[in-house]
Every structure is written in structure tokens, then in C-alpha cells.
Amino acid sequence: CTYNCLFCQNFSFRELTVSGGPTMSASQLAEKANESVGCACYFGGDPSSQMPFVIKSAELMREAAGKEKRLLRVCLETNLSMNPNELKRFGELSMESGGGIKADLKCWSSEILYALSGVEHRAAYENFKWLGKRHRERPEVPFARASTLLVPGYVDDQEIRAVASFIADLDPTIPYSLLAFHPLYYMDDMPYTKREDAERFVRIC
């Protein structure tokens, strides 16, 4: 992963990284997408740290599906902190296959992003602007999507209003999901998201 989130729900990938396995080539992964698979979705850790692998395996999957004349969408769930050119390459595959890209927009302010994930840059928002511009090209299945985890005490009214405004300014038809927080990893002593807070955030959106 390219972030180091204190609340990571997929932290087991760190153990796999240290152990050095199991590993799989792009072609080995592509072979898993047989006739029973209609969608291949890459997610966390985070695919942004392995985009050459993601792109190559997705290309192989799409090539095999094309030969067999069957539907196979390719999708991405990511913090969106990858090289813009690699995002665009995968984006073309996702767009033409009927898939989509969901961005995990953790918060708006750089200070809170740094406190939660150790990252200060705003690459995710710059990349999401590109997704937003492409979104209406294929309205029947949303191409661009976004979500934010409601971390108590960090992601508040101001953060949600800023992220939702950013998305709506790009295109108000982009789906935006608010995700309930539950204690994990280094934030296992935190409270759950309160229902009344979540409902207030929905009204803000």
C-alpha cells in the first residue's frame, strides 16, 4: 500500500510482504478469471503500489474474455495515489469493459490525512478530477465512485462538507458512500461511528 493508515482493515498484507509470499504472476492471476467470473476488482492493501501488475493482468483477462466473447468488467478500489498515466491506462480498460473505479477519499485536509495515514500529498484529488471528467461518458454503470470512512473525532462535518462539495462540483451524479468506522489495527480502542453522526453527514452531502 502507498498509505500507512492507523485503522487499516487489510493490515494482514503487511505480514505477507514480510514473508515474501505467496506470489503470483500477472498471467497466473488472469487465468483465475475464467468463464464463471464476470468482474475482476483490484483492492487493498492498495493496487496503486502495483499498477504495472494490475494493468498487465487486467489486459490479459480482457483479451481472454474477448476471444471467448464473454462479459468481464475490470474495476479498481483504491486510495488513488498512483501515477496519473497508470490511472489513465487502467481507466481505459475499466471504461470499455463496463467497470468502474472507486476512490477512497479519506478526508479533505492534508493535516488530518497525515495524522491518519502518514501521507500529506493530494494526488488522490488530482487523479479524481480526471475520473470526474470521464464519468458521464458511460452513465448506465457509474465509472467514477467515491467513499469516505467516518473516523470519529477526525472526519467531521467540515471534512465531509469539503469532500462532498469537491465531488459535486465535478459531477453531482458521481456516487458517494459514507462508511461506518469500526475499531481495527492501531485504532482498536476507538469508538464506532454513531448513527446520529452518520445521518447528519448524509444530510450535509
GROMACS .gro file of C-alpha atoms in nm:
model
  205
    1CYS     CA    1   0.000   0.000   0.000
    2THR     CA    2   0.106   0.359  -0.057
    3TYR     CA    3  -0.058   0.477   0.271
    4ASN     CA    4   0.005   0.374   0.631
    5CYS     CA    5  -0.343   0.410   0.780
    6LEU     CA    6  -0.374   0.362   1.154
    7PHE     CA    7  -0.717   0.200   1.107
    8CYS     CA    8  -0.620  -0.035   0.819
    9GLN     CA    9  -0.874  -0.316   0.769
   10ASN     CA   10  -0.640  -0.511   0.541
   11PHE     CA   11  -0.327  -0.496   0.757
   12SER     CA   12  -0.259  -0.868   0.706
   13PHE     CA   13  -0.096  -0.774   0.372
   14ARG     CA   14   0.198  -0.643   0.577
   15GLU     CA   15   0.268  -0.992   0.707
   16LEU     CA   16   0.260  -1.128   0.351
   17THR     CA   17   0.500  -0.856   0.242
   18VAL     CA   18   0.748  -0.951   0.516
   19SER     CA   19   0.719  -1.322   0.439
   20GLY     CA   20   0.763  -1.259   0.067
   21GLY     CA   21   0.472  -1.477  -0.036
   22PRO     CA   22   0.258  -1.615  -0.166
   23THR     CA   23   0.326  -1.450  -0.501
   24MET     CA   24   0.156  -1.475  -0.838
   25SER     CA   25   0.242  -1.358  -1.188
   26ALA     CA   26   0.007  -1.141  -1.394
   27SER     CA   27  -0.071  -1.434  -1.624
   28GLN     CA   28  -0.141  -1.665  -1.328
   29LEU     CA   29  -0.388  -1.418  -1.187
   30ALA     CA   30  -0.550  -1.362  -1.526
   31GLU     CA   31  -0.610  -1.737  -1.558
   32LYS     CA   32  -0.828  -1.722  -1.245
   33ALA     CA   33  -1.079  -1.505  -1.434
   34ASN     CA   34  -1.244  -1.799  -1.612
   35GLU     CA   35  -1.595  -1.821  -1.759
   36SER     CA   36  -1.753  -1.810  -1.410
   37VAL     CA   37  -1.606  -1.463  -1.342
   38GLY     CA   38  -1.794  -1.154  -1.459
   39CYS     CA   39  -1.598  -0.887  -1.273
   40ALA     CA   40  -1.239  -0.859  -1.152
   41CYS     CA   41  -1.192  -0.594  -0.883
   42TYR     CA   42  -0.848  -0.497  -0.753
   43PHE     CA   43  -0.833  -0.364  -0.398
   44GLY     CA   44  -0.629  -0.346  -0.076
   45GLY     CA   45  -0.369  -0.318   0.060
   46ASP     CA   46  -0.390  -0.086  -0.236
   47PRO     CA   47  -0.348  -0.156  -0.608
   48SER     CA   48  -0.178   0.182  -0.658
   49SER     CA   49   0.150   0.030  -0.536
   50GLN     CA   50   0.142  -0.240  -0.809
   51MET     CA   51  -0.013  -0.073  -1.112
   52PRO     CA   52   0.210  -0.238  -1.379
   53PHE     CA   53   0.095  -0.578  -1.243
   54VAL     CA   54  -0.268  -0.463  -1.222
   55ILE     CA   55  -0.269  -0.328  -1.579
   56LYS     CA   56  -0.096  -0.633  -1.730
   57SER     CA   57  -0.321  -0.887  -1.559
   58ALA     CA   58  -0.633  -0.686  -1.648
   59GLU     CA   59  -0.523  -0.671  -2.013
   60LEU     CA   60  -0.473  -1.049  -2.018
   61MET     CA   61  -0.813  -1.107  -1.859
   62ARG     CA   62  -0.985  -0.879  -2.109
   63GLU     CA   63  -0.801  -1.043  -2.400
   64ALA     CA   64  -0.915  -1.391  -2.294
   65ALA     CA   65  -1.273  -1.274  -2.236
   66GLY     CA   66  -1.277  -1.107  -2.577
   67LYS     CA   67  -1.171  -1.426  -2.752
   68GLU     CA   68  -1.444  -1.616  -2.572
   69LYS     CA   69  -1.700  -1.339  -2.638
   70ARG     CA   70  -1.799  -1.305  -2.273
   71LEU     CA   71  -1.851  -1.012  -2.037
   72LEU     CA   72  -1.568  -0.932  -1.798
   73ARG     CA   73  -1.559  -0.597  -1.621
   74VAL     CA   74  -1.239  -0.474  -1.454
   75CYS     CA   75  -1.270  -0.247  -1.152
   76LEU     CA   76  -1.046  -0.073  -0.902
   77GLU     CA   77  -1.092   0.026  -0.537
   78THR     CA   78  -0.803   0.250  -0.440
   79ASN     CA   79  -0.670   0.547  -0.246
   80LEU     CA   80  -0.595   0.679  -0.596
   81SER     CA   81  -0.236   0.781  -0.517
   82MET     CA   82  -0.087   0.628  -0.830
   83ASN     CA   83   0.091   0.781  -1.128
   84PRO     CA   84  -0.174   0.960  -1.340
   85ASN     CA   85  -0.059   0.786  -1.658
   86GLU     CA   86  -0.111   0.444  -1.500
   87LEU     CA   87  -0.454   0.552  -1.377
   88LYS     CA   88  -0.546   0.656  -1.731
   89ARG     CA   89  -0.425   0.324  -1.877
   90PHE     CA   90  -0.633   0.124  -1.633
   91GLY     CA   91  -0.918   0.372  -1.668
   92GLU     CA   92  -0.946   0.298  -2.039
   93LEU     CA   93  -0.966  -0.076  -1.966
   94SER     CA   94  -1.227  -0.018  -1.698
   95MET     CA   95  -1.433   0.219  -1.912
   96GLU     CA   96  -1.453  -0.005  -2.218
   97SER     CA   97  -1.522  -0.317  -2.009
   98GLY     CA   98  -1.814  -0.161  -1.821
   99GLY     CA   99  -1.624  -0.148  -1.493
  100GLY     CA  100  -1.557   0.141  -1.259
  101ILE     CA  101  -1.306   0.299  -1.024
  102LYS     CA  102  -1.392   0.371  -0.661
  103ALA     CA  103  -1.170   0.623  -0.485
  104ASP     CA  104  -1.118   0.606  -0.111
  105LEU     CA  105  -1.113   0.980  -0.031
  106LYS     CA  106  -1.018   0.962   0.334
  107CYS     CA  107  -1.066   1.327   0.428
  108TRP     CA  108  -1.016   1.675   0.289
  109SER     CA  109  -0.747   1.843   0.498
  110SER     CA  110  -0.383   1.748   0.450
  111GLU     CA  111  -0.326   1.768   0.826
  112ILE     CA  112  -0.585   1.505   0.909
  113LEU     CA  113  -0.478   1.287   0.617
  114TYR     CA  114  -0.122   1.298   0.753
  115ALA     CA  115  -0.239   1.214   1.106
  116LEU     CA  116  -0.442   0.914   0.985
  117SER     CA  117  -0.223   0.777   0.705
  118GLY     CA  118   0.122   0.938   0.714
  119VAL     CA  119   0.061   1.097   0.371
  120GLU     CA  120   0.039   1.470   0.301
  121HIS     CA  121   0.019   1.488  -0.079
  122ARG     CA  122  -0.310   1.544  -0.263
  123ALA     CA  123  -0.252   1.311  -0.558
  124ALA     CA  124  -0.584   1.136  -0.494
  125TYR     CA  125  -0.780   1.456  -0.554
  126GLU     CA  126  -0.589   1.545  -0.868
  127ASN     CA  127  -0.648   1.195  -1.005
  128PHE     CA  128  -1.015   1.206  -0.908
  129LYS     CA  129  -1.059   1.519  -1.120
  130TRP     CA  130  -0.969   1.309  -1.423
  131LEU     CA  131  -1.221   1.041  -1.320
  132GLY     CA  132  -1.486   1.306  -1.275
  133LYS     CA  133  -1.433   1.440  -1.627
  134ARG     CA  134  -1.480   1.092  -1.775
  135HIS     CA  135  -1.776   0.995  -1.556
  136ARG     CA  136  -2.064   1.092  -1.789
  137GLU     CA  137  -1.920   0.909  -2.089
  138ARG     CA  138  -2.091   0.592  -1.972
  139PRO     CA  139  -2.379   0.681  -1.737
  140GLU     CA  140  -2.553   0.343  -1.732
  141VAL     CA  141  -2.288   0.195  -1.497
  142PRO     CA  142  -2.115   0.464  -1.286
  143PHE     CA  143  -1.749   0.492  -1.388
  144ALA     CA  144  -1.633   0.717  -1.103
  145ARG     CA  145  -1.728   0.642  -0.743
  146ALA     CA  146  -1.602   0.762  -0.406
  147SER     CA  147  -1.622   0.669  -0.040
  148THR     CA  148  -1.508   0.809   0.295
  149LEU     CA  149  -1.462   0.620   0.621
  150LEU     CA  150  -1.627   0.809   0.910
  151VAL     CA  151  -1.343   0.802   1.164
  152PRO     CA  152  -1.481   0.951   1.490
  153GLY     CA  153  -1.305   1.266   1.604
  154TYR     CA  154  -1.118   1.307   1.276
  155VAL     CA  155  -1.366   1.300   0.988
  156ASP     CA  156  -1.621   1.560   1.098
  157ASP     CA  157  -1.887   1.786   0.945
  158GLN     CA  158  -1.629   2.018   0.793
  159GLU     CA  159  -1.435   1.732   0.630
  160ILE     CA  160  -1.746   1.569   0.484
  161ARG     CA  161  -1.880   1.901   0.354
  162ALA     CA  162  -1.549   1.972   0.180
  163VAL     CA  163  -1.519   1.626   0.018
  164ALA     CA  164  -1.884   1.619  -0.088
  165SER     CA  165  -1.854   1.970  -0.235
  166PHE     CA  166  -1.542   1.869  -0.427
  167ILE     CA  167  -1.724   1.569  -0.578
  168ALA     CA  168  -2.045   1.760  -0.654
  169ASP     CA  169  -1.852   2.041  -0.824
  170LEU     CA  170  -1.701   1.782  -1.059
  171ASP     CA  171  -2.027   1.598  -1.125
  172PRO     CA  172  -2.321   1.564  -0.883
  173THR     CA  173  -2.414   1.225  -1.032
  174ILE     CA  174  -2.096   1.058  -0.901
  175PRO     CA  175  -2.198   0.808  -0.629
  176TYR     CA  176  -2.050   0.884  -0.286
  177SER     CA  177  -2.064   0.634   0.002
  178LEU     CA  178  -2.011   0.707   0.371
  179LEU     CA  179  -1.866   0.406   0.551
  180ALA     CA  180  -1.914   0.328   0.920
  181PHE     CA  181  -1.592   0.301   1.123
  182HIS     CA  182  -1.518   0.003   1.341
  183PRO     CA  183  -1.206  -0.028   1.562
  184LEU     CA  184  -0.908  -0.202   1.397
  185TYR     CA  185  -0.529  -0.211   1.386
  186TYR     CA  186  -0.372   0.079   1.582
  187MET     CA  187  -0.715   0.238   1.629
  188ASP     CA  188  -0.869  -0.063   1.800
  189ASP     CA  189  -0.953   0.147   2.107
  190MET     CA  190  -1.165   0.394   1.908
  191PRO     CA  191  -1.548   0.410   1.923
  192TYR     CA  192  -1.776   0.304   1.638
  193THR     CA  193  -1.941   0.566   1.418
  194LYS     CA  194  -2.258   0.691   1.587
  195ARG     CA  195  -2.580   0.660   1.389
  196GLU     CA  196  -2.676   1.023   1.454
  197ASP     CA  197  -2.341   1.141   1.321
  198ALA     CA  198  -2.375   0.930   1.007
  199GLU     CA  199  -2.726   1.062   0.942
  200ARG     CA  200  -2.605   1.420   0.987
  201PHE     CA  201  -2.324   1.360   0.736
  202VAL     CA  202  -2.578   1.227   0.485
  203ARG     CA  203  -2.782   1.547   0.525
  204ILE     CA  204  -2.465   1.754   0.468
  205CYS     CA  205  -2.394   1.561   0.149
   0.00000   0.00000   0.00000
